[in-house]
Amino acid sequence: MASVGGDAKKSLTQWLREKGFDEEAIGRMSKRCRNLPNLDAGEASGVWDYLLNDVKIEQRKLRYVVTKCPKVLTMSVNDKLVPTVQCLTTLQAKPGEIAQAIVKFPPILFHSVEEKLCPLLAFFQTLAISEKQLAKLLMVNPRLISYSIQAKFSQTVDFLVGLGINREVMIGKILTKEPYIMGYSIDKRLRPTAEFLKSAVGLQGSYLQRVIMNFPSILSRDVDKTLRPNLVFLQSAGFSKDQIMKLVAGYPPVLKQMNSRCSLSEMLDCNQKKFAMKFGLIPVA
């Protein structure tokens, strides 16, 4: 049990200083985790050593994890950390990948991974995503573990199906290609972007489906910040709406005369300056 005496507080503070945390960082961490000042340095040291030596998180990155999520120091190594890491390992995730996932999303350690994984695996199997692919998805975007199947995953899948994407064949491929798509709001990002592609760009039916299947991250692009400015830029360069629609849909290489091999879908992913440079409309500095 953690001690609450003054010596314990001093001991923990001193221990944090020895690990490279300055007074400002320690103050912020104490505000984020109210139980931190009452934690015994020995308990914190056990967590630190496990993540450093067993999980193989680099010391510099471990400081980042603890600064961002100091609650991790209060966790039980044997009762919580070890089972969580072992559960991730059973998904064929390598130690280095687990370390990277924790650094990306430290709260992955707080979720009941075992209870979450079985329902997640069952759900993703309906989309033809294997256990190994699920492990890859979690390692790339560990935040997925925090999402609700009903409130998040199912609704996103239904949205894609509504665009004409085949559930059993293509949705799994889209998610493995772009695992971050699950994190975006349907109403605030995915649907407005899809509507923009249909109305402003002219993509309909199989054209829209082909773009989404080949370049799914386009759905996560902000219409006003990225897509609309680039569309206006193309229009000002003399492209007609029909030409732009065909280019975005993946017709033959753009601007053969400029030796460009990039599809317009890829170019729409750029900000306007990079877009113009990549498209060959202004010289590269």
PDB file of C-alpha atoms in Angstrom:
ATOM      1  CA  MET A   1       0.000   0.000   0.000  1.00  0.00           C
ATOM      2  CA  ALA A   2       1.261   3.493  -0.828  1.00  0.00           C
ATOM      3  CA  SER A   3       2.476   5.570   2.085  1.00  0.00           C
ATOM      4  CA  VAL A   4       1.006   9.038   2.619  1.00  0.00           C
ATOM      5  CA  GLY A   5       3.689  10.471   4.875  1.00  0.00           C
ATOM      6  CA  GLY A   6       5.913  13.451   4.093  1.00  0.00           C
ATOM      7  CA  ASP A   7       8.920  11.203   3.580  1.00  0.00           C
ATOM      8  CA  ALA A   8       7.023   9.249   0.912  1.00  0.00           C
ATOM      9  CA  LYS A   9       6.148  12.449  -0.912  1.00  0.00           C
ATOM     10  CA  LYS A  10       9.729  13.632  -0.742  1.00  0.00           C
ATOM     11  CA  SER A  11      10.979  10.241  -1.831  1.00  0.00           C
ATOM     12  CA  LEU A  12       8.696  10.160  -4.875  1.00  0.00           C
ATOM     13  CA  THR A  13       9.592  13.713  -5.864  1.00  0.00           C
ATOM     14  CA  GLN A  14      13.261  12.920  -5.558  1.00  0.00           C
ATOM     15  CA  TRP A  15      12.786   9.752  -7.587  1.00  0.00           C
ATOM     16  CA  LEU A  16      11.030  11.696 -10.343  1.00  0.00           C
ATOM     17  CA  ARG A  17      13.868  14.229 -10.378  1.00  0.00           C
ATOM     18  CA  GLU A  18      16.364  11.414 -10.755  1.00  0.00           C
ATOM     19  CA  LYS A  19      14.415  10.143 -13.764  1.00  0.00           C
ATOM     20  CA  GLY A  20      14.750  13.524 -15.453  1.00  0.00           C
ATOM     21  CA  PHE A  21      11.483  15.282 -14.579  1.00  0.00           C
ATOM     22  CA  ASP A  22      11.768  18.965 -13.672  1.00  0.00           C
ATOM     23  CA  GLU A  23       9.634  20.767 -11.088  1.00  0.00           C
ATOM     24  CA  GLU A  24       7.208  22.119 -13.671  1.00  0.00           C
ATOM     25  CA  ALA A  25       6.600  18.663 -15.135  1.00  0.00           C
ATOM     26  CA  ILE A  26       6.147  17.146 -11.667  1.00  0.00           C
ATOM     27  CA  GLY A  27       3.601  19.846 -10.837  1.00  0.00           C
ATOM     28  CA  ARG A  28       1.600  19.171 -13.995  1.00  0.00           C
ATOM     29  CA  MET A  29       1.702  15.437 -13.376  1.00  0.00           C
ATOM     30  CA  SER A  30       0.428  15.885  -9.806  1.00  0.00           C
ATOM     31  CA  LYS A  31      -2.538  17.892 -11.112  1.00  0.00           C
ATOM     32  CA  ARG A  32      -3.363  15.245 -13.702  1.00  0.00           C
ATOM     33  CA  CYS A  33      -3.135  12.390 -11.214  1.00  0.00           C
ATOM     34  CA  ARG A  34      -4.227  13.344  -7.713  1.00  0.00           C
ATOM     35  CA  ASN A  35      -3.053  10.035  -6.256  1.00  0.00           C
ATOM     36  CA  LEU A  36       0.485  10.587  -7.526  1.00  0.00           C
ATOM     37  CA  PRO A  37       1.782  12.538  -4.473  1.00  0.00           C
ATOM     38  CA  ASN A  38       0.696   9.668  -2.213  1.00  0.00           C
ATOM     39  CA  LEU A  39       2.486   7.037  -4.275  1.00  0.00           C
ATOM     40  CA  ASP A  40       5.483   5.253  -2.835  1.00  0.00           C
ATOM     41  CA  ALA A  41       8.626   5.628  -4.938  1.00  0.00           C
ATOM     42  CA  GLY A  42       9.170   1.874  -4.776  1.00  0.00           C
ATOM     43  CA  GLU A  43       5.838   1.202  -6.521  1.00  0.00           C
ATOM     44  CA  ALA A  44       6.555   3.798  -9.172  1.00  0.00           C
ATOM     45  CA  SER A  45       9.995   2.328  -9.691  1.00  0.00           C
ATOM     46  CA  GLY A  46       8.510  -1.122 -10.274  1.00  0.00           C
ATOM     47  CA  VAL A  47       6.253   0.203 -13.026  1.00  0.00           C
ATOM     48  CA  TRP A  48       9.110   2.183 -14.564  1.00  0.00           C
ATOM     49  CA  ASP A  49      11.474  -0.785 -14.576  1.00  0.00           C
ATOM     50  CA  TYR A  50       8.887  -3.100 -16.120  1.00  0.00           C
ATOM     51  CA  LEU A  51       8.057  -0.708 -18.966  1.00  0.00           C
ATOM     52  CA  LEU A  52      11.721   0.087 -19.510  1.00  0.00           C
ATOM     53  CA  ASN A  53      13.270  -3.374 -19.260  1.00  0.00           C
ATOM     54  CA  ASP A  54      10.480  -5.792 -20.184  1.00  0.00           C
ATOM     55  CA  VAL A  55       8.339  -3.816 -22.596  1.00  0.00           C
ATOM     56  CA  LYS A  56      11.443  -2.079 -23.963  1.00  0.00           C
ATOM     57  CA  ILE A  57      10.165   1.488 -24.032  1.00  0.00           C
ATOM     58  CA  GLU A  58      13.129   3.820 -24.466  1.00  0.00           C
ATOM     59  CA  GLN A  59      13.795   5.987 -21.418  1.00  0.00           C
ATOM     60  CA  ARG A  60      13.212   9.224 -23.321  1.00  0.00           C
ATOM     61  CA  LYS A  61       9.875   7.950 -24.623  1.00  0.00           C
ATOM     62  CA  LEU A  62       8.969   6.534 -21.226  1.00  0.00           C
ATOM     63  CA  ARG A  63       9.356   9.999 -19.722  1.00  0.00           C
ATOM     64  CA  TYR A  64       6.933  11.223 -22.373  1.00  0.00           C
ATOM     65  CA  VAL A  65       4.424   8.464 -21.484  1.00  0.00           C
ATOM     66  CA  VAL A  66       4.612   9.245 -17.772  1.00  0.00           C
ATOM     67  CA  THR A  67       4.388  13.008 -18.345  1.00  0.00           C
ATOM     68  CA  LYS A  68       1.349  12.603 -20.573  1.00  0.00           C
ATOM     69  CA  CYS A  69      -0.298   9.941 -18.440  1.00  0.00           C
ATOM     70  CA  PRO A  70       1.187   9.893 -14.909  1.00  0.00           C
ATOM     71  CA  LYS A  71      -1.568   7.540 -13.741  1.00  0.00           C
ATOM     72  CA  VAL A  72       0.462   4.742 -15.298  1.00  0.00           C
ATOM     73  CA  LEU A  73       2.854   4.911 -12.315  1.00  0.00           C
ATOM     74  CA  THR A  74       0.013   3.936  -9.968  1.00  0.00           C
ATOM     75  CA  MET A  75      -0.810   0.711 -11.816  1.00  0.00           C
ATOM     76  CA  SER A  76      -0.103  -2.760 -10.476  1.00  0.00           C
ATOM     77  CA  VAL A  77       2.615  -4.469 -12.462  1.00  0.00           C
ATOM     78  CA  ASN A  78       1.473  -8.041 -11.834  1.00  0.00           C
ATOM     79  CA  ASP A  79      -2.284  -7.480 -11.735  1.00  0.00           C
ATOM     80  CA  LYS A  80      -2.619  -5.063 -14.660  1.00  0.00           C
ATOM     81  CA  LEU A  81       0.477  -4.315 -16.746  1.00  0.00           C
ATOM     82  CA  VAL A  82       1.766  -7.856 -17.239  1.00  0.00           C
ATOM     83  CA  PRO A  83      -1.648  -9.327 -18.251  1.00  0.00           C
ATOM     84  CA  THR A  84      -2.274  -6.430 -20.650  1.00  0.00           C
ATOM     85  CA  VAL A  85       1.084  -6.819 -22.372  1.00  0.00           C
ATOM     86  CA  GLN A  86       0.711 -10.605 -22.507  1.00  0.00           C
ATOM     87  CA  CYS A  87      -2.739 -10.249 -24.050  1.00  0.00           C
ATOM     88  CA  LEU A  88      -1.352  -7.997 -26.779  1.00  0.00           C
ATOM     89  CA  THR A  89       1.476 -10.440 -27.320  1.00  0.00           C
ATOM     90  CA  THR A  90      -0.993 -13.268 -27.983  1.00  0.00           C
ATOM     91  CA  LEU A  91      -2.157 -11.281 -31.029  1.00  0.00           C
ATOM     92  CA  GLN A  92       1.316 -11.833 -32.502  1.00  0.00           C
ATOM     93  CA  ALA A  93       2.298  -8.285 -31.643  1.00  0.00           C
ATOM     94  CA  LYS A  94       6.039  -7.974 -31.159  1.00  0.00           C
ATOM     95  CA  PRO A  95       7.531  -6.324 -28.029  1.00  0.00           C
ATOM     96  CA  GLY A  96       8.783  -3.375 -30.054  1.00  0.00           C
ATOM     97  CA  GLU A  97       5.326  -2.849 -31.547  1.00  0.00           C
ATOM     98  CA  ILE A  98       3.697  -2.957 -28.121  1.00  0.00           C
ATOM     99  CA  ALA A  99       6.134  -0.338 -26.859  1.00  0.00           C
ATOM    100  CA  GLN A 100       5.290   1.907 -29.805  1.00  0.00           C
ATOM    101  CA  ALA A 101       1.563   1.436 -29.213  1.00  0.00           C
ATOM    102  CA  ILE A 102       1.890   2.459 -25.560  1.00  0.00           C
ATOM    103  CA  VAL A 103       3.872   5.551 -26.519  1.00  0.00           C
ATOM    104  CA  LYS A 104       1.235   6.493 -29.102  1.00  0.00           C
ATOM    105  CA  PHE A 105      -1.692   5.940 -26.739  1.00  0.00           C
ATOM    106  CA  PRO A 106      -0.751   5.351 -23.078  1.00  0.00           C
ATOM    107  CA  PRO A 107      -4.408   4.831 -22.006  1.00  0.00           C
ATOM    108  CA  ILE A 108      -4.301   1.493 -23.821  1.00  0.00           C
ATOM    109  CA  LEU A 109      -2.892   0.209 -20.521  1.00  0.00           C
ATOM    110  CA  PHE A 110      -6.049   1.230 -18.640  1.00  0.00           C
ATOM    111  CA  HIS A 111      -8.553  -0.565 -20.826  1.00  0.00           C
ATOM    112  CA  SER A 112      -9.467  -4.141 -20.157  1.00  0.00           C
ATOM    113  CA  VAL A 113      -7.714  -5.373 -23.268  1.00  0.00           C
ATOM    114  CA  GLU A 114      -8.788  -8.973 -22.767  1.00  0.00           C
ATOM    115  CA  GLU A 115     -12.456  -8.032 -22.425  1.00  0.00           C
ATOM    116  CA  LYS A 116     -12.215  -5.663 -25.379  1.00  0.00           C
ATOM    117  CA  LEU A 117     -10.264  -7.918 -27.712  1.00  0.00           C
ATOM    118  CA  CYS A 118     -12.734 -10.804 -27.950  1.00  0.00           C
ATOM    119  CA  PRO A 119     -15.679  -8.643 -29.078  1.00  0.00           C
ATOM    120  CA  LEU A 120     -13.384  -6.629 -31.351  1.00  0.00           C
ATOM    121  CA  LEU A 121     -11.962  -9.749 -32.935  1.00  0.00           C
ATOM    122  CA  ALA A 122     -15.444 -11.187 -33.497  1.00  0.00           C
ATOM    123  CA  PHE A 123     -16.611  -7.942 -35.070  1.00  0.00           C
ATOM    124  CA  PHE A 124     -13.608  -7.554 -37.349  1.00  0.00           C
ATOM    125  CA  GLN A 125     -13.831 -11.182 -38.445  1.00  0.00           C
ATOM    126  CA  THR A 126     -17.202 -10.337 -39.994  1.00  0.00           C
ATOM    127  CA  LEU A 127     -15.258  -7.871 -42.142  1.00  0.00           C
ATOM    128  CA  ALA A 128     -12.719 -10.539 -43.152  1.00  0.00           C
ATOM    129  CA  ILE A 129     -10.034  -9.013 -40.908  1.00  0.00           C
ATOM    130  CA  SER A 130      -7.852 -11.701 -39.329  1.00  0.00           C
ATOM    131  CA  GLU A 131      -6.433 -11.761 -35.813  1.00  0.00           C
ATOM    132  CA  LYS A 132      -3.023 -10.852 -37.212  1.00  0.00           C
ATOM    133  CA  GLN A 133      -4.490  -7.911 -39.110  1.00  0.00           C
ATOM    134  CA  LEU A 134      -6.327  -6.754 -35.983  1.00  0.00           C
ATOM    135  CA  ALA A 135      -3.023  -6.775 -34.124  1.00  0.00           C
ATOM    136  CA  LYS A 136      -1.514  -4.607 -36.844  1.00  0.00           C
ATOM    137  CA  LEU A 137      -4.461  -2.221 -36.661  1.00  0.00           C
ATOM    138  CA  LEU A 138      -4.086  -1.876 -32.885  1.00  0.00           C
ATOM    139  CA  MET A 139      -0.351  -1.331 -33.134  1.00  0.00           C
ATOM    140  CA  VAL A 140      -0.802   1.366 -35.787  1.00  0.00           C
ATOM    141  CA  ASN A 141      -3.779   3.014 -34.096  1.00  0.00           C
ATOM    142  CA  PRO A 142      -3.990   1.765 -30.475  1.00  0.00           C
ATOM    143  CA  ARG A 143      -6.765   4.262 -29.785  1.00  0.00           C
ATOM    144  CA  LEU A 144      -9.079   1.759 -31.492  1.00  0.00           C
ATOM    145  CA  ILE A 145      -9.175  -0.209 -28.240  1.00  0.00           C
ATOM    146  CA  SER A 146     -11.089   2.654 -26.616  1.00  0.00           C
ATOM    147  CA  TYR A 147     -13.860   2.827 -29.215  1.00  0.00           C
ATOM    148  CA  SER A 148     -17.307   1.316 -28.763  1.00  0.00           C
ATOM    149  CA  ILE A 149     -18.320  -1.336 -31.270  1.00  0.00           C
ATOM    150  CA  GLN A 150     -21.925  -0.128 -31.413  1.00  0.00           C
ATOM    151  CA  ALA A 151     -21.356   3.614 -31.141  1.00  0.00           C
ATOM    152  CA  LYS A 152     -18.257   3.815 -33.336  1.00  0.00           C
ATOM    153  CA  PHE A 153     -17.244   0.785 -35.390  1.00  0.00           C
ATOM    154  CA  SER A 154     -20.706  -0.355 -36.482  1.00  0.00           C
ATOM    155  CA  GLN A 155     -21.803   3.141 -37.468  1.00  0.00           C
ATOM    156  CA  THR A 156     -18.676   3.761 -39.531  1.00  0.00           C
ATOM    157  CA  VAL A 157     -19.083   0.431 -41.298  1.00  0.00           C
ATOM    158  CA  ASP A 158     -22.760   1.181 -41.990  1.00  0.00           C
ATOM    159  CA  PHE A 159     -21.758   4.562 -43.394  1.00  0.00           C
ATOM    160  CA  LEU A 160     -19.284   2.961 -45.795  1.00  0.00           C
ATOM    161  CA  VAL A 161     -21.840   0.358 -46.814  1.00  0.00           C
ATOM    162  CA  GLY A 162     -24.227   3.225 -47.529  1.00  0.00           C
ATOM    163  CA  LEU A 163     -21.691   4.567 -50.025  1.00  0.00           C
ATOM    164  CA  GLY A 164     -21.841   1.271 -51.886  1.00  0.00           C
ATOM    165  CA  ILE A 165     -18.744  -0.372 -50.403  1.00  0.00           C
ATOM    166  CA  ASN A 166     -19.075  -4.157 -50.131  1.00  0.00           C
ATOM    167  CA  ARG A 167     -19.070  -5.113 -46.442  1.00  0.00           C
ATOM    168  CA  GLU A 168     -17.694  -8.635 -46.724  1.00  0.00           C
ATOM    169  CA  VAL A 169     -15.028  -7.926 -49.342  1.00  0.00           C
ATOM    170  CA  MET A 170     -13.832  -4.333 -49.303  1.00  0.00           C
ATOM    171  CA  ILE A 171     -14.477  -2.688 -45.930  1.00  0.00           C
ATOM    172  CA  GLY A 172     -11.866  -4.830 -44.179  1.00  0.00           C
ATOM    173  CA  LYS A 173      -9.322  -3.850 -46.822  1.00  0.00           C
ATOM    174  CA  ILE A 174     -10.182  -0.175 -46.398  1.00  0.00           C
ATOM    175  CA  LEU A 175      -9.737  -0.346 -42.626  1.00  0.00           C
ATOM    176  CA  THR A 176      -6.414  -2.175 -42.826  1.00  0.00           C
ATOM    177  CA  LYS A 177      -5.201   0.387 -45.337  1.00  0.00           C
ATOM    178  CA  GLU A 178      -6.460   3.365 -43.320  1.00  0.00           C
ATOM    179  CA  PRO A 179      -7.022   2.388 -39.641  1.00  0.00           C
ATOM    180  CA  TYR A 180      -7.408   6.017 -38.580  1.00  0.00           C
ATOM    181  CA  ILE A 181     -10.665   6.384 -40.509  1.00  0.00           C
ATOM    182  CA  MET A 182     -12.503   4.863 -37.527  1.00  0.00           C
ATOM    183  CA  GLY A 183     -11.528   7.803 -35.351  1.00  0.00           C
ATOM    184  CA  TYR A 184     -13.308  10.457 -37.389  1.00  0.00           C
ATOM    185  CA  SER A 185     -16.828  11.701 -36.766  1.00  0.00           C
ATOM    186  CA  ILE A 186     -19.282  10.589 -39.419  1.00  0.00           C
ATOM    187  CA  ASP A 187     -21.363  13.768 -39.221  1.00  0.00           C
ATOM    188  CA  LYS A 188     -18.496  16.234 -38.847  1.00  0.00           C
ATOM    189  CA  ARG A 189     -15.957  14.749 -41.251  1.00  0.00           C
ATOM    190  CA  LEU A 190     -16.753  11.581 -43.214  1.00  0.00           C
ATOM    191  CA  ARG A 191     -20.215  12.487 -44.506  1.00  0.00           C
ATOM    192  CA  PRO A 192     -19.376  16.132 -45.436  1.00  0.00           C
ATOM    193  CA  THR A 193     -16.304  14.939 -47.308  1.00  0.00           C
ATOM    194  CA  ALA A 194     -18.233  12.238 -49.160  1.00  0.00           C
ATOM    195  CA  GLU A 195     -20.943  14.748 -50.076  1.00  0.00           C
ATOM    196  CA  PHE A 196     -18.281  17.160 -51.351  1.00  0.00           C
ATOM    197  CA  LEU A 197     -16.752  14.452 -53.524  1.00  0.00           C
ATOM    198  CA  LYS A 198     -20.193  13.665 -54.940  1.00  0.00           C
ATOM    199  CA  SER A 199     -21.537  17.178 -55.453  1.00  0.00           C
ATOM    200  CA  ALA A 200     -18.499  19.383 -56.077  1.00  0.00           C
ATOM    201  CA  VAL A 201     -16.174  16.867 -57.742  1.00  0.00           C
ATOM    202  CA  GLY A 202     -18.917  14.857 -59.425  1.00  0.00           C
ATOM    203  CA  LEU A 203     -17.980  11.405 -58.172  1.00  0.00           C
ATOM    204  CA  GLN A 204     -20.953   9.073 -58.174  1.00  0.00           C
ATOM    205  CA  GLY A 205     -21.525   5.345 -57.888  1.00  0.00           C
ATOM    206  CA  SER A 206     -18.584   3.196 -58.896  1.00  0.00           C
ATOM    207  CA  TYR A 207     -16.323   6.233 -59.364  1.00  0.00           C
ATOM    208  CA  LEU A 208     -16.739   7.269 -55.732  1.00  0.00           C
ATOM    209  CA  GLN A 209     -16.376   3.691 -54.540  1.00  0.00           C
ATOM    210  CA  ARG A 210     -13.158   3.244 -56.505  1.00  0.00           C
ATOM    211  CA  VAL A 211     -11.614   6.392 -55.013  1.00  0.00           C
ATOM    212  CA  ILE A 212     -12.535   5.334 -51.473  1.00  0.00           C
ATOM    213  CA  MET A 213     -11.216   1.802 -51.958  1.00  0.00           C
ATOM    214  CA  ASN A 214      -7.931   2.941 -53.508  1.00  0.00           C
ATOM    215  CA  PHE A 215      -7.419   6.034 -51.372  1.00  0.00           C
ATOM    216  CA  PRO A 216      -9.589   5.722 -48.219  1.00  0.00           C
ATOM    217  CA  SER A 217      -7.805   8.467 -46.298  1.00  0.00           C
ATOM    218  CA  ILE A 218      -9.381  11.020 -48.637  1.00  0.00           C
ATOM    219  CA  LEU A 219     -12.547  10.664 -46.546  1.00  0.00           C
ATOM    220  CA  SER A 220     -10.702  12.032 -43.530  1.00  0.00           C
ATOM    221  CA  ARG A 221      -9.579  15.208 -45.296  1.00  0.00           C
ATOM    222  CA  ASP A 222     -11.152  18.485 -44.266  1.00  0.00           C
ATOM    223  CA  VAL A 223     -13.277  19.935 -47.060  1.00  0.00           C
ATOM    224  CA  ASP A 224     -12.669  23.616 -46.360  1.00  0.00           C
ATOM    225  CA  LYS A 225      -8.999  23.365 -45.397  1.00  0.00           C
ATOM    226  CA  THR A 226      -7.775  20.886 -48.002  1.00  0.00           C
ATOM    227  CA  LEU A 227     -10.164  19.649 -50.673  1.00  0.00           C
ATOM    228  CA  ARG A 228     -12.053  22.792 -51.687  1.00  0.00           C
ATOM    229  CA  PRO A 229      -8.952  25.028 -52.021  1.00  0.00           C
ATOM    230  CA  ASN A 230      -7.256  22.428 -54.217  1.00  0.00           C
ATOM    231  CA  LEU A 231     -10.375  21.999 -56.322  1.00  0.00           C
ATOM    232  CA  VAL A 232     -10.612  25.775 -56.837  1.00  0.00           C
ATOM    233  CA  PHE A 233      -6.924  25.841 -57.674  1.00  0.00           C
ATOM    234  CA  LEU A 234      -7.392  23.179 -60.355  1.00  0.00           C
ATOM    235  CA  GLN A 235     -10.385  24.990 -61.789  1.00  0.00           C
ATOM    236  CA  SER A 236      -8.366  28.198 -61.990  1.00  0.00           C
ATOM    237  CA  ALA A 237      -5.692  26.227 -63.862  1.00  0.00           C
ATOM    238  CA  GLY A 238      -8.218  25.448 -66.589  1.00  0.00           C
ATOM    239  CA  PHE A 239      -9.496  21.983 -65.695  1.00  0.00           C
ATOM    240  CA  SER A 240     -13.186  21.371 -66.339  1.00  0.00           C
ATOM    241  CA  LYS A 241     -15.415  19.625 -63.803  1.00  0.00           C
ATOM    242  CA  ASP A 242     -15.579  16.542 -66.013  1.00  0.00           C
ATOM    243  CA  GLN A 243     -11.787  16.416 -66.334  1.00  0.00           C
ATOM    244  CA  ILE A 244     -11.326  16.788 -62.577  1.00  0.00           C
ATOM    245  CA  MET A 245     -13.888  14.047 -61.896  1.00  0.00           C
ATOM    246  CA  LYS A 246     -12.132  11.625 -64.225  1.00  0.00           C
ATOM    247  CA  LEU A 247      -8.705  12.433 -62.817  1.00  0.00           C
ATOM    248  CA  VAL A 248      -9.826  11.977 -59.226  1.00  0.00           C
ATOM    249  CA  ALA A 249     -11.555   8.728 -60.181  1.00  0.00           C
ATOM    250  CA  GLY A 250      -8.199   7.300 -61.194  1.00  0.00           C
ATOM    251  CA  TYR A 251      -8.178   7.575 -64.942  1.00  0.00           C
ATOM    252  CA  PRO A 252      -4.814   7.530 -66.816  1.00  0.00           C
ATOM    253  CA  PRO A 253      -1.845   9.394 -65.263  1.00  0.00           C
ATOM    254  CA  VAL A 254      -2.380  13.133 -64.712  1.00  0.00           C
ATOM    255  CA  LEU A 255      -0.743  15.620 -67.045  1.00  0.00           C
ATOM    256  CA  LYS A 256       1.313  13.236 -69.126  1.00  0.00           C
ATOM    257  CA  GLN A 257       3.005  16.229 -70.595  1.00  0.00           C
ATOM    258  CA  MET A 258       4.422  17.037 -67.141  1.00  0.00           C
ATOM    259  CA  ASN A 259       5.584  13.459 -66.528  1.00  0.00           C
ATOM    260  CA  SER A 260       3.439  13.186 -63.409  1.00  0.00           C
ATOM    261  CA  ARG A 261       2.649   9.667 -62.222  1.00  0.00           C
ATOM    262  CA  CYS A 262       0.588  10.678 -59.185  1.00  0.00           C
ATOM    263  CA  SER A 263      -3.176  10.324 -59.146  1.00  0.00           C
ATOM    264  CA  LEU A 264      -5.178  13.416 -58.365  1.00  0.00           C
ATOM    265  CA  SER A 265      -6.606  11.642 -55.335  1.00  0.00           C
ATOM    266  CA  GLU A 266      -3.092  11.590 -53.863  1.00  0.00           C
ATOM    267  CA  MET A 267      -2.571  15.219 -54.773  1.00  0.00           C
ATOM    268  CA  LEU A 268      -5.766  16.282 -53.036  1.00  0.00           C
ATOM    269  CA  ASP A 269      -4.147  15.065 -49.828  1.00  0.00           C
ATOM    270  CA  CYS A 270      -1.650  17.963 -49.944  1.00  0.00           C
ATOM    271  CA  ASN A 271      -1.993  21.529 -48.746  1.00  0.00           C
ATOM    272  CA  GLN A 272      -2.198  24.087 -51.537  1.00  0.00           C
ATOM    273  CA  LYS A 273       1.531  24.897 -51.779  1.00  0.00           C
ATOM    274  CA  LYS A 274       2.588  21.240 -51.784  1.00  0.00           C
ATOM    275  CA  PHE A 275      -0.280  20.486 -54.122  1.00  0.00           C
ATOM    276  CA  ALA A 276       0.879  23.045 -56.674  1.00  0.00           C
ATOM    277  CA  MET A 277       4.480  21.867 -56.461  1.00  0.00           C
ATOM    278  CA  LYS A 278       3.531  18.196 -56.755  1.00  0.00           C
ATOM    279  CA  PHE A 279       1.204  18.942 -59.622  1.00  0.00           C
ATOM    280  CA  GLY A 280       3.950  20.770 -61.474  1.00  0.00           C
ATOM    281  CA  LEU A 281       2.151  24.106 -61.612  1.00  0.00           C
ATOM    282  CA  ILE A 282       4.918  25.936 -59.757  1.00  0.00           C
ATOM    283  CA  PRO A 283       8.630  25.071 -59.656  1.00  0.00           C
ATOM    284  CA  VAL A 284      10.092  23.226 -56.685  1.00  0.00           C
ATOM    285  CA  ALA A 285      12.325  25.548 -54.676  1.00  0.00           C
TER     286      ALA A 285
END
